[in-house]
Amino acid sequence: MNGVFGPARLGPVRLRNRIIKAATFEGRTPRGVVTDELIEFHRAVAAGGAAMTTVAYCAVAPEGRTERRQIVMGPDVVPGLRRLTDAVHREGAAASAQLGHAGPVSDSSSTGNAALAPSWRLNPMSMRITRAATEDDLRRIVRVHADAAWTAVESGFDAVELHFGHNYLISSFLSPRFNRRRDEWNGSTEKRARLARDVARAVRERVGDRIAVLAKFGMDDGVRGGLRPEESLTVARLLQADGALDALELTCGSSLGNPMYLFRGDVPVREFAGAFRQPLRAGIRLFGRAVLHEYLYEDAYLLPEARKFRAALTMPLVLLGGVTSRRVMDHAMVEGFDFVAMGRALLMEPDLPNRLRTEPMARSACTHCNKCMPTIYTGTRCVLAAHTS
Ligand SMILES: Cc1cc2nc3c(=O)[nH]c(=O)nc-3n(C[C@H](O)[C@H](O)[C@H](O)COP(=O)(O)O)c2cc1C
């Protein structure tokens, strides 16, 4: 394998290097449609040297949005997305669409649609009860993922990334904690994995080899009773055996139960509280630190877990989490990862890949203060970087 800056194949797609911009919901679609600001966000990432940028978040159904200001995939959004993918391609990069169904993470008070989950539960953000998905819902969920992937093809995307993490709908089916069903969708790892596998196969069937299909896959929810690495590795093996996916991007954490587990670093309680209205604001101020646990940040913090997946699987894997320097990238390649994905570092500095190519000793100035996280409500940006809009 050549180095991180060598060309690579991702399924049917050729990429100029092995650096992927990880999905970071951009907060630039106030009416759920593509804006010039969204296009410029991704054009800048493409111009900055990454091989592929990921547009997030593209919901597969109206109730699959986390909140109302998000794109729902369908014919209406094709012209805007086509402008976006054209702009990315002009800069020599590829574009991926993160397709997801938020399931229990959806704020139904914002979307106006009841949130779906494996089993009913209270969503603490919306203070509403989620609805347990019926067989009809699940058939529809599989179909709309395939439809959304086709919309991505029509919009000029080179890849789609299926959201199988963070206790969004598919990941909550995988979780023994959130999946309390007493039917064919629970009771064993295979049954909990059925929705993920059905979705991956349906998407592949629909798109063929026109585009690459990745999944962002949770190794460990980080919540008691949730999906743990041993079981998630079994699911990953099933996905690999199905052959529908070109790569897994390894993630962790639960947007519902333990959001900071994915991010590590500081917990910006004050900034989070400021993003919400009362009484939620006061609640976050009072209980934020107790609910949002703080985890020590270190570069490549998911590597110890991801390494086990690398050892057990043969399919291409993307290393995510604290990829901030050429040293970490080179190390990921040596460890056998096929790609690296970067989130916060590219929010701060979209042209970091270009800089790392010419200055191998350089590193991201991201301090993992995580103050970018609450900016998703007002236009996602690094609060420390002067150049981000
Ligand atoms: C502001 C912000 C928004 C994010 N939005 C998404 C998202 O929409 N979908 C997703 O799968 N991950 C999302 N993430 C997680 C990132 O994709 C990535 O997994 C995480 O930041 C860890 O990678 P990093 O250390 O390179 O930042 C988001 C992260 C940040 C900081």
PDB file of C-alpha atoms and ligand atoms in Angstrom, residues 22-25 56-57 98 163 166 216 262-263 301 320-322 341-344 347 372-373 376 380, ligand 1:
ATOM      1  CA  ALA A  22     -15.833  13.128   8.075  1.00  0.00           C
ATOM      2  CA  ALA A  23     -19.496  14.095   8.239  1.00  0.00           C
ATOM      3  CA  THR A  24     -20.079  17.184  10.369  1.00  0.00           C
ATOM      4  CA  PHE A  25     -23.667  18.418  10.027  1.00  0.00           C
ATOM      5  CA  ALA A  56     -24.082  15.655   6.249  1.00  0.00           C
ATOM      6  CA  TYR A  57     -26.739  15.236   6.997  1.00  0.00           C
ATOM      7  CA  GLN A  98     -24.141  10.685   4.509  1.00  0.00           C
ATOM      8  CA  HIS A 163     -25.262   5.983   9.141  1.00  0.00           C
ATOM      9  CA  HIS A 166     -24.432   6.924  17.333  1.00  0.00           C
ATOM     10  CA  LYS A 216     -20.229   4.673   9.459  1.00  0.00           C
ATOM     11  CA  LEU A 262     -17.019   9.949  20.401  1.00  0.00           C
ATOM     12  CA  PHE A 263     -15.448  13.358  20.779  1.00  0.00           C
ATOM     13  CA  TYR A 301      -8.048   7.754  20.215  1.00  0.00           C
ATOM     14  CA  LEU A 320     -11.557   8.090  12.516  1.00  0.00           C
ATOM     15  CA  GLY A 321     -11.079  10.043  15.736  1.00  0.00           C
ATOM     16  CA  GLY A 322      -8.241  12.431  16.477  1.00  0.00           C
ATOM     17  CA  ALA A 341     -11.319  10.505   8.184  1.00  0.00           C
ATOM     18  CA  MET A 342     -11.020  13.934   9.777  1.00  0.00           C
ATOM     19  CA  GLY A 343     -13.799  16.005  11.306  1.00  0.00           C
ATOM     20  CA  ARG A 344     -12.828  18.811  13.670  1.00  0.00           C
ATOM     21  CA  LEU A 347     -13.559  22.358  10.354  1.00  0.00           C
ATOM     22  CA  CYS A 372     -17.780  23.633  17.296  1.00  0.00           C
ATOM     23  CA  MET A 373     -20.456  21.193  18.481  1.00  0.00           C
ATOM     24  CA  ILE A 376     -24.474  23.134  14.430  1.00  0.00           C
ATOM     25  CA  THR A 380     -21.171  24.731  11.925  1.00  0.00           C
TER      26      THR A 380
HETATM   27  C1  LIG B   1     -19.780  19.900  14.764  1.00  0.00           C
HETATM   28  C2  LIG B   1     -19.795  18.440  14.490  1.00  0.00           C
HETATM   29  C3  LIG B   1     -20.865  17.881  13.787  1.00  0.00           C
HETATM   30  C4  LIG B   1     -20.900  16.514  13.513  1.00  0.00           C
HETATM   31  N1  LIG B   1     -21.922  15.999  12.768  1.00  0.00           N
HETATM   32  C5  LIG B   1     -21.909  14.682  12.437  1.00  0.00           C
HETATM   33  C6  LIG B   1     -22.899  14.141  11.569  1.00  0.00           C
HETATM   34  O1  LIG B   1     -23.778  14.840  11.051  1.00  0.00           O
HETATM   35  N2  LIG B   1     -22.837  12.814  11.318  1.00  0.00           N
HETATM   36  C7  LIG B   1     -21.871  12.016  11.840  1.00  0.00           C
HETATM   37  O2  LIG B   1     -21.860  10.814  11.587  1.00  0.00           O
HETATM   38  N3  LIG B   1     -20.908  12.499  12.634  1.00  0.00           N
HETATM   39  C8  LIG B   1     -20.891  13.807  12.928  1.00  0.00           C
HETATM   40  N4  LIG B   1     -19.878  14.322  13.687  1.00  0.00           N
HETATM   41  C9  LIG B   1     -18.789  13.424  14.156  1.00  0.00           C
HETATM   42  C10 LIG B   1     -17.595  13.476  13.193  1.00  0.00           C
HETATM   43  O3  LIG B   1     -17.924  12.919  11.943  1.00  0.00           O
HETATM   44  C11 LIG B   1     -16.419  12.669  13.745  1.00  0.00           C
HETATM   45  O4  LIG B   1     -16.846  11.340  13.839  1.00  0.00           O
HETATM   46  C12 LIG B   1     -15.924  13.153  15.106  1.00  0.00           C
HETATM   47  O5  LIG B   1     -15.790  14.568  15.106  1.00  0.00           O
HETATM   48  C13 LIG B   1     -14.572  12.523  15.465  1.00  0.00           C
HETATM   49  O6  LIG B   1     -13.613  12.798  14.479  1.00  0.00           O
HETATM   50  P1  LIG B   1     -12.501  13.980  14.680  1.00  0.00           P
HETATM   51  O7  LIG B   1     -11.679  13.621  15.877  1.00  0.00           O
HETATM   52  O8  LIG B   1     -11.703  13.940  13.398  1.00  0.00           O
HETATM   53  O9  LIG B   1     -13.226  15.255  14.866  1.00  0.00           O
HETATM   54  C14 LIG B   1     -19.842  15.679  13.969  1.00  0.00           C
HETATM   55  C15 LIG B   1     -18.768  16.268  14.649  1.00  0.00           C
HETATM   56  C16 LIG B   1     -18.732  17.616  14.918  1.00  0.00           C
HETATM   57  C17 LIG B   1     -17.553  18.184  15.646  1.00  0.00           C
END
